[in-house]
XYZ file of C-alpha atoms in Angstrom:
479
model
C 91.397 79.218 67.318
C 89.431 76.548 68.193
C 86.605 78.579 69.966
C 84.191 76.041 70.462
C 86.537 73.990 72.165
C 87.907 76.607 74.364
C 83.990 77.180 75.309
C 83.864 73.496 75.905
C 86.535 73.009 78.286
C 85.618 76.534 80.188
C 82.441 75.418 80.872
C 83.539 71.873 81.938
C 86.207 73.974 84.254
C 83.379 76.308 85.622
C 81.370 73.024 86.331
C 84.126 71.984 88.552
C 83.854 75.270 90.187
C 80.237 74.909 91.045
C 80.639 71.436 92.523
C 83.468 72.942 94.705
C 80.937 75.616 96.125
C 78.972 72.681 97.650
C 81.827 72.042 100.347
C 81.208 75.962 101.909
C 77.498 75.424 101.187
C 77.898 72.683 103.343
C 79.976 74.356 105.834
C 77.334 77.042 106.158
C 74.388 74.808 106.777
C 76.389 73.243 109.454
C 77.191 76.497 111.084
C 73.298 77.426 110.739
C 74.624 80.572 108.196
C 72.477 81.684 105.201
C 72.791 79.494 102.288
C 71.691 81.707 99.866
C 74.707 83.409 98.440
C 76.235 79.802 97.813
C 72.810 78.621 96.174
C 72.588 81.405 93.759
C 76.188 81.590 92.706
C 76.083 77.722 91.909
C 72.767 78.172 90.025
C 74.422 81.148 87.619
C 77.534 78.886 87.273
C 75.611 76.264 86.014
C 73.396 78.298 83.637
C 76.818 79.840 82.321
C 78.776 76.260 82.355
C 76.050 73.935 80.721
C 75.350 75.588 77.327
C 78.952 74.967 76.056
C 79.185 71.567 77.478
C 76.477 70.082 76.672
C 75.231 71.957 73.198
C 78.888 72.247 71.578
C 80.251 69.270 70.125
C 83.465 70.801 68.254
C 85.937 69.375 66.374
C 88.953 68.086 69.277
C 91.600 69.938 67.385
C 93.818 71.643 70.705
C 97.198 72.787 70.297
C 99.490 75.262 72.225
C 97.636 78.356 71.034
C 93.995 76.896 72.726
C 96.042 75.712 75.455
C 97.647 79.193 76.603
C 94.163 80.874 75.493
C 91.748 78.733 77.631
C 93.892 78.880 80.701
C 94.176 82.774 80.840
C 90.277 82.818 80.039
C 89.821 80.331 82.904
C 91.582 82.304 85.557
C 89.725 85.070 84.516
C 86.116 83.662 84.550
C 87.215 81.988 87.764
C 87.516 85.132 89.373
C 84.687 87.023 88.030
C 82.188 84.009 89.107
C 83.850 82.927 92.194
C 83.219 86.358 93.744
C 79.571 85.707 93.450
C 79.055 84.367 97.280
C 81.098 87.320 98.651
C 78.928 89.850 96.509
C 75.620 88.191 97.525
C 76.292 88.293 100.912
C 76.898 92.282 101.266
C 79.716 91.476 103.610
C 82.480 92.495 101.292
C 81.505 95.710 99.660
C 81.211 96.174 96.404
C 81.895 93.746 93.520
C 85.293 95.292 92.536
C 86.500 94.378 96.206
C 84.973 90.835 95.820
C 86.497 89.973 92.621
C 89.606 91.292 94.217
C 89.833 88.722 97.085
C 88.494 86.130 94.841
C 91.365 86.534 92.368
C 93.551 86.762 95.347
C 92.312 83.616 96.498
C 92.532 81.697 93.474
C 96.110 82.892 92.539
C 97.156 82.237 95.982
C 98.154 85.861 96.632
C 96.695 86.550 100.107
C 96.084 90.148 99.808
C 92.838 91.214 101.263
C 90.345 94.319 101.288
C 89.007 92.937 104.593
C 89.544 95.471 107.592
C 87.929 92.927 109.914
C 87.755 89.407 109.346
C 86.479 88.033 112.676
C 82.950 87.905 112.875
C 81.880 87.112 109.167
C 80.042 83.968 108.227
C 81.986 80.869 108.510
C 80.940 79.331 105.118
C 82.320 82.479 103.488
C 85.893 82.451 104.980
C 85.814 78.780 104.551
C 85.531 79.336 100.556
C 88.232 82.089 100.897
C 90.720 79.800 102.119
C 89.485 76.772 99.847
C 90.338 79.255 96.489
C 94.165 79.265 98.283
C 93.843 75.115 98.000
C 91.806 74.802 94.564
C 94.296 77.752 93.051
C 97.563 76.698 94.679
C 97.950 73.464 92.701
C 95.955 74.911 89.735
C 92.757 73.993 88.945
C 93.743 73.274 85.560
C 95.893 70.363 86.503
C 92.714 69.457 88.185
C 90.784 69.974 84.930
C 93.557 67.961 82.839
C 93.572 65.081 85.285
C 89.575 64.785 83.632
C 90.171 65.865 80.013
C 90.739 62.398 78.793
C 86.945 61.628 79.630
C 86.273 64.172 76.801
C 88.509 62.394 74.648
C 90.732 65.696 74.501
C 94.510 65.700 75.041
C 95.854 67.747 78.255
C 99.342 68.354 77.204
C 98.976 71.785 76.086
C 96.635 72.681 79.405
C 99.190 71.657 81.803
C 101.984 73.136 79.653
C 100.221 76.400 79.684
C 99.524 76.806 83.226
C 102.998 75.445 84.410
C 105.167 77.374 81.995
C 108.197 77.111 84.223
C 111.988 77.489 83.156
C 112.188 73.789 82.268
C 109.300 71.445 81.352
C 109.117 68.135 83.085
C 106.423 65.213 83.661
C 106.478 62.630 86.325
C 105.037 60.044 84.277
C 104.583 59.959 80.496
C 100.650 60.310 80.556
C 100.045 64.351 81.361
C 96.836 63.418 83.052
C 98.444 60.683 85.055
C 100.713 63.351 86.119
C 98.343 65.522 87.280
C 96.455 62.765 89.415
C 99.924 61.767 91.070
C 100.619 65.696 91.935
C 96.818 66.039 93.638
C 97.550 63.025 95.719
C 100.769 64.436 97.252
C 99.088 68.132 97.234
C 96.138 66.183 99.535
C 98.165 63.922 101.551
C 100.246 66.926 102.878
C 97.508 69.051 103.238
C 95.565 66.683 105.520
C 98.741 65.712 107.221
C 98.966 69.601 108.253
C 95.677 69.584 109.202
C 95.901 66.682 111.625
C 99.228 68.281 112.860
C 97.280 71.683 113.554
C 94.585 69.548 115.446
C 96.982 68.039 117.724
C 98.996 71.405 118.340
C 95.342 72.806 119.808
C 93.323 74.385 117.152
C 89.676 73.274 116.432
C 88.900 71.310 113.296
C 87.726 74.621 111.473
C 90.874 76.539 112.238
C 92.919 73.593 111.202
C 91.271 73.026 108.039
C 91.117 76.623 106.709
C 94.867 77.437 107.749
C 95.899 74.025 106.308
C 94.341 74.610 102.875
C 95.874 78.437 102.972
C 99.103 77.075 103.792
C 98.706 74.481 100.951
C 97.920 76.819 98.449
C 100.738 79.560 99.867
C 98.029 81.761 100.004
C 97.882 82.948 103.462
C 94.228 83.809 104.068
C 93.381 83.322 107.713
C 90.250 83.562 109.679
C 92.161 85.751 112.151
C 92.666 89.674 111.990
C 96.190 89.020 113.357
C 96.610 85.742 111.399
C 98.660 83.259 112.542
C 99.732 85.357 115.543
C 96.525 85.267 116.943
C 96.870 82.167 118.375
C 100.346 83.038 120.274
C 101.130 79.132 119.901
C 104.648 78.756 119.236
C 103.746 74.739 118.372
C 101.486 75.929 115.637
C 104.009 78.474 114.360
C 106.530 75.924 114.030
C 104.385 73.310 112.467
C 102.907 76.190 109.667
C 106.489 77.061 109.215
C 107.564 73.677 108.239
C 104.652 73.237 105.896
C 105.047 76.445 104.259
C 108.660 75.264 103.148
C 107.052 71.815 102.309
C 104.778 73.618 99.992
C 107.761 75.738 98.216
C 109.315 72.451 97.345
C 109.154 71.321 93.562
C 106.555 68.458 93.975
C 108.673 66.450 91.576
C 111.154 66.107 94.096
C 108.517 63.842 96.357
C 107.401 61.921 93.498
C 111.231 61.241 93.299
C 111.427 60.638 96.541
C 108.463 58.063 96.883
C 109.870 56.203 93.926
C 112.784 55.198 95.990
C 115.311 58.242 93.792
C 116.042 60.192 97.245
C 119.525 60.424 96.223
C 118.695 62.274 92.606
C 116.074 64.252 94.299
C 118.594 65.752 96.795
C 120.834 66.461 93.626
C 118.716 69.478 92.593
C 120.558 72.589 92.284
C 117.330 74.197 92.970
C 116.565 72.702 95.946
C 119.770 73.227 97.328
C 119.567 76.824 96.269
C 116.360 77.421 98.230
C 117.477 75.762 101.123
C 120.804 77.944 101.427
C 118.723 80.874 100.811
C 116.078 80.100 103.425
C 118.703 79.237 106.114
C 120.987 82.496 105.534
C 118.127 84.794 105.572
C 116.740 83.108 108.807
C 120.130 83.747 110.635
C 120.471 87.214 108.940
C 117.233 88.353 110.640
C 117.251 86.696 113.200
C 120.724 88.523 114.062
C 119.208 91.742 113.167
C 116.298 91.533 115.152
C 117.919 90.568 118.552
C 117.195 93.454 120.355
C 113.398 93.460 119.531
C 112.949 89.897 121.065
C 114.221 88.010 124.361
C 116.357 84.929 123.331
C 117.904 83.332 120.671
C 114.824 80.643 120.544
C 112.312 83.567 120.030
C 114.362 85.481 117.350
C 115.020 82.430 115.292
C 111.305 81.342 115.558
C 109.749 84.989 114.187
C 112.498 85.181 111.797
C 111.969 81.428 110.211
C 108.431 81.852 110.425
C 108.317 85.076 108.288
C 111.346 84.099 105.717
C 109.086 81.039 105.152
C 105.848 82.713 104.692
C 108.001 85.504 102.451
C 109.771 82.907 100.231
C 106.927 80.451 99.626
C 104.604 83.370 98.852
C 102.117 82.374 101.693
C 102.225 85.751 103.496
C 100.858 84.812 106.994
C 102.116 86.723 109.868
C 103.313 85.620 113.265
C 104.586 89.246 114.214
C 104.423 92.721 112.482
C 107.360 93.002 110.815
C 106.824 96.683 109.974
C 108.251 97.180 113.407
C 111.234 95.536 112.360
C 114.803 97.299 111.382
C 115.022 98.205 107.600
C 117.313 95.433 106.761
C 115.105 92.985 107.590
C 111.962 94.712 105.475
C 114.518 94.931 102.767
C 115.474 91.303 102.876
C 112.043 90.294 102.870
C 111.399 92.359 99.921
C 113.988 90.741 97.728
C 112.937 87.159 98.935
C 109.366 88.451 97.387
C 110.937 88.806 94.266
C 112.659 85.747 94.256
C 109.601 83.502 95.472
C 109.656 79.552 95.586
C 110.789 76.367 93.639
C 109.382 75.720 90.001
C 106.853 73.183 90.184
C 105.648 74.008 93.858
C 102.376 76.261 94.723
C 104.302 79.075 95.656
C 104.610 82.458 93.342
C 107.511 84.547 92.710
C 110.157 84.853 89.623
C 111.255 81.218 91.241
C 114.710 79.738 92.568
C 115.476 78.127 89.158
C 115.188 81.072 87.132
C 117.356 83.142 89.822
C 119.931 80.445 89.175
C 119.660 80.503 85.569
C 120.327 84.327 85.320
C 123.008 83.741 88.126
C 124.725 81.467 85.886
C 124.037 83.199 82.376
C 125.572 86.200 83.813
C 128.603 84.195 85.127
C 128.657 82.826 81.605
C 129.140 86.222 79.976
C 131.730 87.576 82.815
C 133.635 84.568 81.570
C 133.240 85.004 77.636
C 134.632 88.445 78.072
C 137.829 87.292 79.603
C 137.841 83.927 77.409
C 135.970 85.302 74.048
C 137.229 81.931 72.378
C 136.001 79.799 75.317
C 132.807 77.724 74.738
C 130.736 77.418 77.833
C 127.647 75.872 78.461
C 124.647 76.879 81.541
C 123.519 73.765 83.468
C 120.785 73.002 85.764
C 121.075 70.002 87.680
C 124.138 68.790 85.614
C 122.098 69.310 82.408
C 122.656 71.673 79.387
C 120.043 74.056 79.148
C 119.255 75.256 75.574
C 119.722 78.819 74.260
C 115.788 79.031 74.308
C 115.317 78.424 77.410
C 118.040 80.811 78.452
C 116.408 83.618 76.544
C 112.957 82.671 77.519
C 114.441 83.183 81.329
C 115.712 86.432 80.359
C 112.675 87.450 78.640
C 110.455 86.633 81.574
C 113.008 88.603 84.063
C 112.618 91.888 81.981
C 108.696 91.509 81.563
C 108.329 91.394 85.130
C 110.680 94.457 85.870
C 108.746 96.565 83.237
C 105.334 95.318 84.679
C 106.421 96.135 88.073
C 107.727 99.852 87.443
C 104.623 100.685 84.925
C 102.120 99.214 86.760
C 103.761 101.019 89.911
C 103.045 104.241 88.052
C 99.191 103.366 87.384
C 98.943 102.369 91.097
C 100.921 105.789 91.862
C 97.915 107.791 90.824
C 96.181 106.802 94.032
C 99.227 109.004 95.791
C 100.203 106.659 98.493
C 103.568 106.413 99.578
C 106.264 104.921 97.507
C 106.816 101.951 99.657
C 103.099 101.442 99.992
C 102.702 101.700 96.307
C 105.900 99.533 94.785
C 105.638 96.835 97.252
C 101.894 96.588 96.643
C 102.693 95.937 92.900
C 105.601 93.376 93.708
C 103.614 91.368 96.424
C 100.699 91.314 93.921
C 103.057 90.099 90.714
C 105.001 87.866 93.022
C 101.654 86.458 94.800
C 102.861 86.955 98.354
C 99.961 89.274 99.848
C 101.500 91.609 102.317
C 103.951 94.443 101.500
C 104.828 97.323 103.574
C 103.250 100.136 105.367
C 99.498 100.387 104.297
C 99.706 96.720 103.073
C 102.069 95.618 105.281
C 100.828 92.352 107.852
C 98.740 94.720 109.956
C 97.367 96.439 106.723
C 95.162 95.321 103.457
C 94.224 96.957 100.142
C 90.831 98.304 100.815
C 92.113 101.819 100.324
C 93.001 101.708 97.082
C 90.765 102.821 93.932
C 88.588 100.804 91.396
C 91.508 101.140 88.849
C 94.219 99.968 90.987
C 92.267 97.126 92.636
C 91.600 96.149 88.804
C 95.617 96.532 87.858
C 96.803 94.543 91.044
C 94.250 91.622 90.346
C 95.353 91.637 86.685
C 99.083 91.442 88.323
C 98.121 88.755 90.304
C 96.901 86.591 87.364
C 99.984 87.504 85.493
C 102.181 86.316 88.407
C 100.404 83.119 88.811
C 100.217 82.107 85.130
C 103.760 83.390 84.784
C 103.095 86.072 82.247
C 102.388 84.283 79.053
C 99.041 82.668 79.346
C 97.666 86.076 80.040
C 99.700 88.020 77.255
C 98.445 85.859 74.695
C 95.051 87.143 75.349
C 96.168 90.514 74.207
C 97.918 88.976 70.856
C 95.949 89.556 67.838
C 96.712 86.681 66.399
C 95.305 84.622 69.205
C 91.937 85.539 68.039
C 92.097 84.842 64.506
C 90.542 81.504 63.220
C 92.839 79.035 61.553
């Protein structure tokens, strides 16, 4: 393990975090708020980052092991240092609450410990939403775009942060792919902010909600989330953009390069759109006795389906009051999540497709034991290694959900609260059911549970393996 190189890349990433804090610092100054929390945080991060960046001159041997280790370490440290503005402000309670809120932000989960949001300093709420935007595309992808300046290959870093079931790059150079992704990401974010401004929101609300939507995070500066605005146009705009950010960004690249037909042939995209359409119709029918008219039912159903399947976690209504069928369906969508290569979380639609087709192959092999059957995605055959990894990922996910639910169960909350809290954190969704529903929060959980849930958020965001590498003894050995 090249620890000095890992430390230097980590320090370089922390410098990016310190630079990112300059923006909420400017917002605080703009609104006449106390800038000290951000100033102190920036100085501490600079002190921690400058030593490895400027004093370490390691060999540039950077491979898969270093990549996975670096990614896991940076995401944890981003939460540790990113929590400092909240802690210095004395508005967010003890440090563990600040850490939980920050990890929830960077992992784009959107679970919160805040019981009252409106009235908090606008600079802090901006940083809270900005963590979603930074974490949505992946701060390591931004780092990877800049790594060539250090003379370091970024291939293994991107591979570790985006470990989806099928690897693909937009262009041969990984750093160039990162720049393309961020350009698309920024363009969609700006477009949404402009649409929300035209729909009647002020610039601050437009930008913060656009950043939260882009990262599919769901932090709002309103207690009742998007429902606070009471504006159907705003809800429709956010619904559309939640779905747009749930789609694999490679699809947009193909469309922009004149390959729209190829993009539309994506099995995952078709599965995702069909799932959203069917779920919306089913829930709209199920809540027909609660709201007036088909249009209102479809509006609320579409918003909540888009919010959950994209793992954003915004709410326009308290779905805790909906029938059990709708709530169960939303929990299922929480598990599935968005498309691979998007800013959304969950198991990912591509993995669900692979699991379904793998199961179908096994059934066929029982009926026709001598037949040779291949699992395909987008017309291409998948290797047995890909199938094995996908199955392992699903099994590890289930083990973690039920195993960590036992630990969180020590708080002695209801089964619905405990289980959905674990599911929503590992899937990076945010709201669950009952105490952690759209009208609730995570403030009542113990310190142990908050740390466990924070750990699950990072695991879910990095899709297990980069963080699990940190617990491998062989990862710490020098070679």
